[in-house]
């Protein structure tokens, strides 16, 4: 029995029992008879209802519907209403007039009802709409699910029938190769048919997932628009709330953007893979990999064949281009943000044992230069500067200073010293020294900010490794800052230091240059170190034990580390004591064997008594009251202090008293007030300039914020005073005029400088060269000297105690002595011998200045060599204040 005949005769292998025949499928169902439409003027209610006809139509029982030959339909005859008579019109008008009050009242009531019930009506409409949409979606979802379920069942049954049929055919025709090949092809077709439903489902799922975001955004936009048009409250719209939440998510979480990009990439790959699985013959794994290749390289879709695969591949490639653009933007933003953070100085400083400078002022350049010189012996150091300025601007300003930092690296950061996060950014807890600079401008505001900075520094949780050096502008605020900071804080009051230094230089011309050499790190400076091999020695022997240094004092361990300058010769060095010396560097000196020094003979020369002086003080600043107190302590009784500035005389005394000056306690000086402008010649000519022993020119507080302007004013005042003095001095002494040329104005001013000393406060280092070349005035480079003091205290906080004593009213100070106090004319002595002779007067000689030299030599070399001295030579000593 053949397989074909068996298929035709056997009902078990015929699929007609399951699938209806084509004729049955294409046979249309019988149509029900179309009812005959009639138009009637009768009511659509039941025949038993007694509803009357509308008054605009007349119905006649004898009237029958008519038809036309053209349309073959019934038409209804409608008669127009008759015009009403006069009586009916009048009756209607009267009724209308009678109803007007009622209508108006009804309108008012309806307005109230509408205003009060509109919101409830809208809410009910929205709920009805939402319920209707939910019902429709549920019904459609159930229908689609049922359809797919039935369809899958049909496919499964078809596959089972085909497999059984093919197996029977394969059993009978195993020897027929062609038949076997066809059977295998049919098996492949069966496998493809089994996957066909799954592919369709994958395609539908991908399209559905793609359409969900669009529908969601459309719904959100619709709801937002309906709320904005209906709601009268100030409630935020739904789209704004969603945008706000997304913004917060991206702002709060640092990895939100990369995570969103990863999710978008995975969605495109998965949806694209499902879509490719639905339109191609490949399996799902291959389709996902192919989708990834389309995302990674948009050119891979060029080899795709077929309309469906091409559309899907183009869509995936388009999504890949968007993802690649997002990735480029994200990477570009991250790199730009990092470089911007580096450019603006927001990155953290990972350093330790560095010097931290907080703030920015005109003293920063000199301070950095001194710190660079101090760190030269160590091969350079690290200095971090943090100020409320842009990092690039700070770096450009530092580059313009043209200083050689000698291997020291300067790192700039932008931030506020009042914010703990910014302080941690510069590793404040690991710094070995912290320098707080005073701001340019108002002194009270500057000191108040310095106080807040100290409070912030003491509030660091990790603690501070180093000490704090604070620059203050007013001496009255020093106590408060030390109270807050405690032992960690060392203060340098700039105006007080400069004022005391100017007074010392006025009493002893040439002392400014000596202070520059001692305070700066370029020459010799103070160092403190412990030397165990010198324990048990007396101080007079320690003085000559260092060939390359000069001992100046002892840090006594038994007195809580107090530094004693110029101690007694009989003091014996204890075990934990340290020695204060003046040396070139901290590693440039060491004790040696005691040299053989001839015993010094005592010279009975009495010091000259102090004479009353007449001093002119030009300019005004807020700490002038402190300068007056210092002058009263230094000058002899009967001295006069002339104050010449543009402050009215009737206000001047009040300002001095407000500053803390008690005029009744002045013992040695008498105040003389003169009002005028120091840069106007006729005002200066009213003063007896040729009679003053010393003239102090201050940087006036009105122009103190600008260094160049303040120096220009000081320089103009200096030149005017020297010119007026040179014109007046020949009338007093005409003998000295012949030593200078007739046209040399500098010569005339130098002649005037021999009669009186002028000390000018200079802020800009460039003005220093002008004064040093002209030699018409001594000067005090205030900003540079303050920077030197800050750098010295930053390197070693113990030096602050030494400087405080040297600038104080009592104790020891630097003085310039004439050579006739220690030797005779032409006498040959070594420096050690001069040092021992000075010890008979309780003085320590630290240097000298030869008669024909311009600068003094501090800590001279070859101290044991003898040389011939002149009485015109002068010696620099540390001695007690007179």
PDB file of N, CA, C and O in Angstrom, residues 244-260 330 337:
ATOM      1  N   UNK A 244      12.452  67.413  38.057  1.00  0.00           N
ATOM      2  CA  UNK A 244      13.163  67.758  39.294  1.00  0.00           C
ATOM      3  C   UNK A 244      13.770  66.514  39.944  1.00  0.00           C
ATOM      4  O   UNK A 244      14.911  66.545  40.414  1.00  0.00           O
ATOM      5  N   UNK A 245      13.024  65.424  39.983  1.00  0.00           N
ATOM      6  CA  UNK A 245      13.546  64.195  40.579  1.00  0.00           C
ATOM      7  C   UNK A 245      14.749  63.668  39.807  1.00  0.00           C
ATOM      8  O   UNK A 245      15.735  63.204  40.386  1.00  0.00           O
ATOM      9  N   UNK A 246      14.645  63.730  38.470  1.00  0.00           N
ATOM     10  CA  UNK A 246      15.778  63.277  37.653  1.00  0.00           C
ATOM     11  C   UNK A 246      16.995  64.161  37.886  1.00  0.00           C
ATOM     12  O   UNK A 246      18.142  63.688  37.989  1.00  0.00           O
ATOM     13  N   UNK A 247      16.767  65.479  37.987  1.00  0.00           N
ATOM     14  CA  UNK A 247      17.864  66.405  38.237  1.00  0.00           C
ATOM     15  C   UNK A 247      18.520  66.136  39.580  1.00  0.00           C
ATOM     16  O   UNK A 247      19.755  66.132  39.704  1.00  0.00           O
ATOM     17  N   UNK A 248      17.716  65.893  40.591  1.00  0.00           N
ATOM     18  CA  UNK A 248      18.263  65.583  41.917  1.00  0.00           C
ATOM     19  C   UNK A 248      19.056  64.279  41.880  1.00  0.00           C
ATOM     20  O   UNK A 248      20.148  64.166  42.468  1.00  0.00           O
ATOM     21  N   UNK A 249      18.536  63.284  41.188  1.00  0.00           N
ATOM     22  CA  UNK A 249      19.236  61.998  41.091  1.00  0.00           C
ATOM     23  C   UNK A 249      20.595  62.155  40.413  1.00  0.00           C
ATOM     24  O   UNK A 249      21.602  61.593  40.862  1.00  0.00           O
ATOM     25  N   UNK A 250      20.634  62.935  39.332  1.00  0.00           N
ATOM     26  CA  UNK A 250      21.895  63.124  38.620  1.00  0.00           C
ATOM     27  C   UNK A 250      22.865  63.994  39.402  1.00  0.00           C
ATOM     28  O   UNK A 250      24.085  63.876  39.221  1.00  0.00           O
ATOM     29  N   UNK A 251      22.350  64.882  40.250  1.00  0.00           N
ATOM     30  CA  UNK A 251      23.215  65.790  40.995  1.00  0.00           C
ATOM     31  C   UNK A 251      23.761  65.155  42.259  1.00  0.00           C
ATOM     32  O   UNK A 251      24.925  65.362  42.609  1.00  0.00           O
ATOM     33  N   UNK A 252      22.931  64.384  42.941  1.00  0.00           N
ATOM     34  CA  UNK A 252      23.339  63.825  44.230  1.00  0.00           C
ATOM     35  C   UNK A 252      24.278  62.644  44.049  1.00  0.00           C
ATOM     36  O   UNK A 252      25.317  62.543  44.718  1.00  0.00           O
ATOM     37  N   UNK A 253      23.932  61.756  43.148  1.00  0.00           N
ATOM     38  CA  UNK A 253      24.722  60.544  42.963  1.00  0.00           C
ATOM     39  C   UNK A 253      25.824  60.796  41.932  1.00  0.00           C
ATOM     40  O   UNK A 253      25.530  61.159  40.784  1.00  0.00           O
ATOM     41  N   UNK A 254      27.076  60.604  42.283  1.00  0.00           N
ATOM     42  CA  UNK A 254      28.165  60.928  41.348  1.00  0.00           C
ATOM     43  C   UNK A 254      28.230  59.991  40.144  1.00  0.00           C
ATOM     44  O   UNK A 254      28.735  60.386  39.097  1.00  0.00           O
ATOM     45  N   UNK A 255      27.746  58.751  40.300  1.00  0.00           N
ATOM     46  CA  UNK A 255      27.828  57.787  39.201  1.00  0.00           C
ATOM     47  C   UNK A 255      26.489  57.623  38.494  1.00  0.00           C
ATOM     48  O   UNK A 255      26.255  56.598  37.845  1.00  0.00           O
ATOM     49  N   UNK A 256      25.601  58.623  38.614  1.00  0.00           N
ATOM     50  CA  UNK A 256      24.290  58.505  37.984  1.00  0.00           C
ATOM     51  C   UNK A 256      24.397  58.582  36.460  1.00  0.00           C
ATOM     52  O   UNK A 256      23.735  57.823  35.748  1.00  0.00           O
ATOM     53  N   UNK A 257      25.216  59.483  35.960  1.00  0.00           N
ATOM     54  CA  UNK A 257      25.331  59.626  34.506  1.00  0.00           C
ATOM     55  C   UNK A 257      25.932  58.393  33.846  1.00  0.00           C
ATOM     56  O   UNK A 257      25.385  57.899  32.856  1.00  0.00           O
ATOM     57  N   UNK A 258      27.054  57.848  34.329  1.00  0.00           N
ATOM     58  CA  UNK A 258      27.540  56.600  33.725  1.00  0.00           C
ATOM     59  C   UNK A 258      26.554  55.445  33.860  1.00  0.00           C
ATOM     60  O   UNK A 258      26.435  54.622  32.947  1.00  0.00           O
ATOM     61  N   UNK A 259      25.841  55.385  34.973  1.00  0.00           N
ATOM     62  CA  UNK A 259      24.852  54.326  35.138  1.00  0.00           C
ATOM     63  C   UNK A 259      23.711  54.465  34.141  1.00  0.00           C
ATOM     64  O   UNK A 259      23.255  53.469  33.555  1.00  0.00           O
ATOM     65  N   UNK A 260      23.244  55.700  33.929  1.00  0.00           N
ATOM     66  CA  UNK A 260      22.187  55.923  32.933  1.00  0.00           C
ATOM     67  C   UNK A 260      22.667  55.548  31.535  1.00  0.00           C
ATOM     68  O   UNK A 260      21.919  54.949  30.749  1.00  0.00           O
ATOM     69  N   UNK A 330      29.728  62.693  27.900  1.00  0.00           N
ATOM     70  CA  UNK A 330      30.005  62.380  29.302  1.00  0.00           C
ATOM     71  C   UNK A 330      31.502  62.375  29.579  1.00  0.00           C
ATOM     72  O   UNK A 330      31.965  62.951  30.574  1.00  0.00           O
ATOM     73  N   UNK A 337      35.710  68.855  33.460  1.00  0.00           N
ATOM     74  CA  UNK A 337      35.507  69.158  34.875  1.00  0.00           C
ATOM     75  C   UNK A 337      36.777  68.909  35.677  1.00  0.00           C
ATOM     76  O   UNK A 337      37.114  69.691  36.572  1.00  0.00           O
TER      77      UNK A 337
END
